[in-house]
Amino acid sequence: MAQASTLRRATEALELLLRLGSAGAAGTASGPLQATQSAALLESLTSRVAALEEKFSQDPQWDELRRLKAEIREEAWWAAPCQDTSWTFTAQVLLLLLCVKRCMVLLAAGYCPPPPDPTVAEAALPLSPDTLSVSQERTVQAALQLVATLGLCPYLWPGVGLPLGHRTEFSTLVQHVVSPGSISSAMRRLYASCTILLEITQHPSLGSLVLTRHLGDLLAGLCQLAFGPMRRKGDQAKPQGELMGLTEEERARCRDALQGLLDRVYQPLVVRELLILQGGPKQGSYSNGREGEHHLAPAPSWLRRLCGQLLSKRLMRPGGVQAVVRGILEGAGAGAAGGSGAEAAVADWRKCDSVARILSSCPQQSLSLEDYYQHVCPQILQLLLIQDQLVAQQFQRVAVTTVLTIAREHPRQAEKYLLGPMLEPLLRCLEGAALPLEDLPAGTVVVKEEELTGCVEAIFKVCVADHEPSVMLLGSLRPALGAIFSLFCFTKQNVSFLRAPCQEILLWFLEKSGREAALSDLEGLARLGGGIRILHPFCQFRVASEGGAVIAIKEAVRDEEEALYQKVTSEQWQLEQLVDLLSRSQGLAGDFFLHCLKALTHVAGRGASQMESVSLSCERSVNLEPGCNRSLEPQERQLHVLQLVAMLCESVSDALFTDVSQVVEFVAVTLQRACVSGGVVEAQTLSMAMGLVAALLGGAVQLKSADFAALKRLVPLLEEVCRGHPEPVIQELAADLRMTICTHGAFSPESVCLAARSTLGRRDAGKAEAGVGQDPPERPEGKAPEPNATLPQRHAESRAAVGPAPATPGRLPAGPLVADCLPGSQALQELLLSAYDPDIPSRAAALRSLSRLIEQRDPEALKIREKLLQVFVEGLDHEDSFVYLSAIQGVALLSDAFPKEVLPSLLAQYQSGPPGAEEARPAEARMKVGEALTRTTRALGDLVFAYRDRLIHVFLQGAKDPDAALRASSLSNLGELCQVLRFQLGSVVHEVTLCLATIVKSDGEAGVRRAAVHVVVLLLRGLGESATEVLRDSLLDLYRLLKFVAQHERDEVAVLHAQLALEELDAIMMRLLFPPQSLEKKIVVLP
């Protein structure tokens, strides 16, 4: 209790010293004359010291404090009486602060905390007796402020620390009151103030008060005491011609104290104070046009060098980079000083770039460039992974700019210390890695989730930020490209946040690489060659717990067939994802497609001879299998390329070519294949390629002089095709195209006009936006063409009869196609003729154009709807999917427009065949009719009720057909019909459920049973909550049927459909039994 009383008396004594002192300061600030203010301040300080001495002599309650103060004063050489009023006042404040500190230490030493009470849950811990109250803490804080103002800052040399004139009005007044005297006495007083403040900081509570407010002043004093300039002459040191006043031992003690203080304080705060202490630039070097800003005064050269050394040491410490970045950026609103200023700090990119330049430049104090980057680069990589949302954007900008700057200025060190460690998790699991993956047991995690996530995010941040990457950056990333692509393919199989960054990295790399390098990399990703390192065969990606992925050792597959199946399916999936990736790149898909076609062209002429040599070598080889494998590698690569070409055609054909040069390149490659292969290239492929050229010349695009220069590359190839191809039609078209190109379109024979119309399709007369919405995609190379490559005689004569009559003979009209200039009936006749064209793209385009006319309710087309129905039905029998899908679309649109006329015919076609046919239609043709009926059902909606019985009848009859595929198709169509009918099913539902139950329990084909269970899913999904009313008598039977399938069915897909149906039924019953509570009130207004 005695120590607590003494602590209270000490804070009261400080308050007594400060109360009238602060009042006097306020009074002096309002005086008119500076001399009057200074005199009033000195008088106030003197009176306060006298009042304190009087209080000590008269009040017996202060005897304990007086004895403690006297004891401390005996050891304090700096507290001797002097004539300087300001220092006498400062000494009294320092003595009382030491009394406060000693009392707090004694109270804490004698305190024993009581044991926690187990009966009281979460009881607050009792405060330590050395804890200051709010008022006491405010008093101590004011005392520390006066010590810094009166006893420390006035004795600093010019340029050291923040001048008193730049602080408060009271500080400006103190500057004129305090007289430093000689340098020797000033240094002794500065030494006393700094040592006392350092002693006070040894206590945790008092130390936080000192270091949070006065760290900069304390560092400035210690730097001046420890490293101030001196010239030795004997045993004396003379700065600026006068005695220093400090011994070498005291200066060494100050150096140790400075180092200890820098090490124990929060490092960003140390960095910020050292930057302020370093001062502004030299005079004249910072006038950058911002006259309204306050700049720091330039510091002395010795202090600038000292601060640079100390900052370099802070930077080289563990965590020093983050400390430096925080110290510089926290003043702009980041970190602890966030809030509203944080948004402004994000926009201050100049400061972030300045910090990046500092980090990328090796300081003079560093031993070597290698040593500096070895310490700093790992910390720069850590900045990329900071998760604190308040500072992450700034820190990542600094880190990315630093990485790119080092990569440009010091590429060898950047690759060794930055890019290598950043890519190491991905390089660890590639083929040829230093880690012996073969010796690791199955299931071993090679790359953890946090490592892989950090690696991908770091690459993404660096790559996206660099708009003009260096060759070194692209070269460093190329070895890891295979692993990134494998990870991208893995993320497409599940939900992962790594999918988007992997896709952006791949697209960025392919875009920034040169065309040839990008094509070579794509070859490597497609397993066609190249220098891309792929994932190690013993490694695989697995889903991680946080939504990312890990790389682990996979289990060995002993079954060779299973291993081969997994390898083939994995390569197929990667090819599909590569094609999908190319569809998102502008122009690269077309370049790679042409690159693959050229690869096929090189081997077209020698394919047969190679196959013969392979068979002979296999027969004569003693060890057959190795010889065949080596000889079949070129053929395997050719098949791989052919598969890739087909996938590109099917997936991205509509966006494959983006400019005229790519189209010309494609045609040139096709013509070269025709010339090299000697007739192997089919007439359909050649006609398609030359049709593209005719479309370009016919006004599909606006050609420029550079385009005609590119088209002239085709002239010698067309001439060779004209001489060597066996088909007369192809020869004639090649000759006509050659003439049209040579004359720049001035002379265009009729065959070129017809080829252009055949390629682009027909348009409706008199309509600006009529015609097919999208050009048909090109057909893959592997498809079998029609046997006849020439038009029938009646077709050719009809074309000649309705041919165009241009104003200038032999010249193709510019702008719209020739078909647009014909009357409506003639244009429709042209479409009908094209619907029987052996050329598949032309036929499909004509069918789609007729469908568009029906959709737009064209009067001319609706008049001949019987003829159109016949055209569409005949198109259903075609084997090419492009044709029969277009015919299905047309039948569905015609049925939607005229259901009474079309549906009976379709039902008859689906049931057996067309009226009067001797044989029933094949199952495949009936399934196409069923698809047309299904689309018609969806289009009619509720109006399909009028045809409910007939549709259900033919579908149930089809469910008993001997062909399993037709049975499954009929059940699928029945499910779609039930989903559309919903509550309009009525009593027919009993027949449907009985048929489904019979098929599920008796049909021997798994696909048919799957379709039957799927009908139940669609039925429940279409009925929704009304299922309990519509299926009132059949619901129990359906439930038992589904349970039977779930428990006894051996087909996993059928079981899955049954589980889905049970989930639908469970959801319906839950909504029925437990309807959602609606928080609403009904207010009824009575009359």
XYZ file of N, CA and C in Angstrom, residues 94-185:
276
model
N 12.219 14.684 -14.841
C 12.907 13.405 -14.991
C 12.992 12.661 -13.668
N 13.273 13.390 -12.578
C 13.333 12.735 -11.269
C 11.988 12.118 -10.893
N 10.926 12.865 -11.126
C 9.603 12.329 -10.786
C 9.242 11.138 -11.674
N 9.630 11.165 -12.955
C 9.367 10.008 -13.829
C 10.131 8.781 -13.349
N 11.370 8.974 -12.872
C 12.108 7.840 -12.330
C 11.459 7.316 -11.056
N 10.890 8.242 -10.244
C 10.157 7.806 -9.052
C 8.942 6.968 -9.445
N 8.229 7.409 -10.444
C 7.058 6.659 -10.903
C 7.482 5.272 -11.386
N 8.566 5.224 -12.146
C 9.021 3.943 -12.663
C 9.451 3.003 -11.540
N 10.186 3.513 -10.551
C 10.640 2.653 -9.460
C 9.462 2.151 -8.633
N 8.500 3.004 -8.368
C 7.314 2.558 -7.619
C 6.565 1.458 -8.374
N 6.422 1.624 -9.669
C 5.711 0.611 -10.461
C 6.466 -0.714 -10.469
N 7.801 -0.653 -10.508
C 8.595 -1.884 -10.480
C 8.424 -2.599 -9.147
N 8.460 -1.843 -8.027
C 8.309 -2.452 -6.710
C 6.910 -3.046 -6.534
N 5.897 -2.362 -7.036
C 4.536 -2.893 -6.936
C 4.387 -4.192 -7.730
N 4.962 -4.229 -8.914
C 4.857 -5.441 -9.728
C 5.646 -6.596 -9.120
N 6.782 -6.294 -8.481
C 7.593 -7.358 -7.886
C 6.903 -8.002 -6.695
N 6.153 -7.208 -5.916
C 5.486 -7.752 -4.744
C 4.087 -8.268 -4.991
N 3.678 -8.314 -6.242
C 2.306 -8.729 -6.551
C 2.265 -10.216 -6.823
N 1.343 -10.903 -6.213
C 1.115 -12.326 -6.452
C -0.338 -12.495 -6.868
N -0.616 -12.836 -8.115
C -2.011 -12.926 -8.574
C -2.737 -14.052 -7.870
N -3.988 -13.841 -7.490
C -4.755 -14.902 -6.829
C -5.063 -16.035 -7.810
N -5.245 -17.234 -7.295
C -5.587 -18.346 -8.200
C -6.971 -18.139 -8.793
N -7.191 -18.607 -10.017
C -8.512 -18.422 -10.650
C -9.581 -19.211 -9.910
N -10.756 -18.613 -9.860
C -11.896 -19.239 -9.197
C -12.595 -20.167 -10.180
N -12.577 -21.482 -9.945
C -13.224 -22.395 -10.915
C -14.728 -22.285 -10.933
N -15.321 -21.705 -9.879
C -16.785 -21.599 -9.846
C -17.307 -20.472 -10.713
N -16.438 -19.532 -11.036
C -16.847 -18.384 -11.844
C -16.326 -18.601 -13.263
N -17.230 -18.677 -14.197
C -16.859 -18.917 -15.597
C -16.431 -17.613 -16.262
N -15.293 -17.654 -16.913
C -14.786 -16.523 -17.691
C -14.730 -15.250 -16.869
N -14.166 -15.355 -15.647
C -14.006 -14.172 -14.803
C -12.847 -13.335 -15.318
N -12.973 -12.015 -15.259
C -11.920 -11.128 -15.704
C -10.740 -11.188 -14.747
N -9.543 -11.183 -15.282
C -8.351 -11.235 -14.447
C -8.181 -9.912 -13.718
N -7.729 -9.957 -12.451
C -7.520 -8.700 -11.715
C -6.348 -7.928 -12.292
N -6.435 -6.593 -12.232
C -5.378 -5.749 -12.757
C -4.173 -5.782 -11.833
N -2.997 -5.665 -12.441
C -1.770 -5.572 -11.658
C -1.744 -4.234 -10.927
N -1.165 -4.181 -9.723
C -1.163 -2.906 -8.968
C -0.323 -1.822 -9.624
N 0.567 -2.178 -10.536
C 1.362 -1.138 -11.192
C 0.663 -0.550 -12.412
N -0.618 -0.859 -12.625
C -1.366 -0.314 -13.750
C -1.786 1.118 -13.450
N -1.525 2.010 -14.389
C -1.890 3.418 -14.228
C -3.344 3.633 -14.607
N -3.973 4.551 -13.909
C -5.328 4.937 -14.282
C -5.280 5.825 -15.523
N -6.434 6.142 -16.024
C -6.490 6.948 -17.248
C -5.912 8.336 -17.002
N -6.271 8.950 -15.876
C -5.747 10.289 -15.575
C -4.253 10.250 -15.297
N -3.784 9.207 -14.602
C -2.355 9.094 -14.345
C -1.581 8.890 -15.651
N -2.104 8.081 -16.520
C -1.432 7.871 -17.801
C -1.383 9.156 -18.617
N -2.451 9.964 -18.546
C -2.458 11.232 -19.273
C -1.401 12.177 -18.697
N -1.246 12.161 -17.377
C -0.244 13.017 -16.745
C 1.167 12.596 -17.136
N 1.450 11.277 -17.092
C 2.779 10.797 -17.473
C 3.059 11.107 -18.935
N 2.057 11.008 -19.750
C 2.241 11.289 -21.181
C 2.604 12.758 -21.398
N 1.941 13.651 -20.689
C 2.269 15.072 -20.799
C 3.671 15.360 -20.288
N 4.085 14.652 -19.213
C 5.436 14.846 -18.690
C 6.486 14.407 -19.704
N 6.247 13.285 -20.363
C 7.175 12.820 -21.392
C 7.245 13.803 -22.559
N 6.131 14.413 -22.872
C 6.118 15.398 -23.953
C 6.978 16.608 -23.585
N 6.902 17.046 -22.324
C 7.719 18.179 -21.885
C 9.203 17.826 -21.854
N 9.538 16.573 -21.462
C 10.935 16.159 -21.460
C 11.500 16.198 -22.870
N 10.715 15.688 -23.852
C 11.189 15.708 -25.234
C 11.317 17.125 -25.756
N 10.408 18.007 -25.340
C 10.407 19.368 -25.868
C 11.481 20.234 -25.215
N 11.645 20.079 -23.866
C 12.583 20.945 -23.147
C 13.966 20.334 -22.972
N 14.034 18.988 -22.890
C 15.319 18.391 -22.537
C 15.972 17.585 -23.631
N 15.363 17.435 -24.790
C 15.971 16.602 -25.835
C 16.085 17.352 -27.160
N 14.968 17.812 -27.681
C 14.977 18.415 -29.018
C 15.812 19.702 -29.099
N 15.839 20.569 -28.066
C 16.656 21.797 -28.214
C 18.140 21.530 -28.352
N 18.613 20.360 -27.983
C 20.048 20.076 -28.000
C 20.465 19.261 -29.231
N 19.541 19.050 -30.146
C 19.883 18.378 -31.389
C 20.498 19.365 -32.370
N 21.457 18.889 -33.175
C 22.094 19.755 -34.164
C 21.130 20.058 -35.310
N 21.383 21.116 -36.042
C 20.522 21.435 -37.193
C 20.517 20.286 -38.211
N 19.321 19.932 -38.669
C 19.164 18.848 -39.621
C 18.976 17.489 -38.991
N 19.162 17.367 -37.673
C 18.989 16.100 -36.976
C 17.603 16.095 -36.345
N 16.730 15.230 -36.835
C 15.382 15.164 -36.302
C 14.498 16.269 -36.840
N 13.259 16.223 -36.420
C 12.281 17.223 -36.851
C 12.480 18.494 -36.041
N 12.709 19.647 -36.667
C 12.955 20.893 -35.912
C 11.757 21.287 -35.059
N 12.055 21.994 -33.953
C 10.980 22.444 -33.064
C 10.059 23.432 -33.766
N 10.584 24.190 -34.689
C 9.756 25.178 -35.378
C 8.697 24.568 -36.269
N 8.818 23.285 -36.598
C 7.837 22.609 -37.463
C 6.823 21.814 -36.662
N 6.805 21.992 -35.353
C 5.889 21.203 -34.525
C 4.713 22.073 -34.077
N 4.629 22.380 -32.779
C 3.510 23.176 -32.262
C 3.972 24.594 -31.949
N 3.026 25.460 -31.596
C 3.366 26.833 -31.216
C 4.190 26.850 -29.926
N 3.872 25.957 -28.998
C 4.641 25.880 -27.766
C 6.077 25.449 -28.052
N 6.273 24.514 -29.009
C 7.629 24.099 -29.370
C 8.410 25.242 -29.986
N 7.738 26.071 -30.772
C 8.407 27.234 -31.354
C 8.845 28.210 -30.267
N 8.012 28.357 -29.262
C 8.363 29.247 -28.150
C 9.539 28.691 -27.349
N 9.547 27.360 -27.158
C 10.647 26.730 -26.415
C 11.967 26.930 -27.132
N 11.941 26.967 -28.454
C 13.156 27.144 -29.222
C 13.860 28.453 -28.872
N 13.081 29.478 -28.475
C 13.667 30.766 -28.118
C 13.948 30.888 -26.625
N 13.423 29.952 -25.836
C 13.616 30.034 -24.384
C 14.832 29.244 -23.938
N 14.979 28.012 -24.490
C 16.062 27.142 -24.060
C 17.365 27.602 -24.695
N 18.375 27.728 -23.849
C 19.696 28.124 -24.316
C 20.622 26.926 -24.232
N 21.047 26.346 -25.385
C 21.885 25.156 -25.326
C 23.221 25.376 -24.648
N 23.704 26.611 -24.650
C 25.006 26.857 -24.065
C 26.110 26.281 -24.933
N 27.159 25.809 -24.295
C 28.257 25.199 -25.037
C 27.843 23.819 -25.535
N 28.554 23.339 -26.562
C 28.234 22.024 -27.110
C 28.500 20.947 -26.081
N 29.494 21.158 -25.255
C 29.807 20.151 -24.237
C 28.653 19.972 -23.266
N 28.126 21.090 -22.746
C 27.003 20.981 -21.811
C 25.746 20.499 -22.516
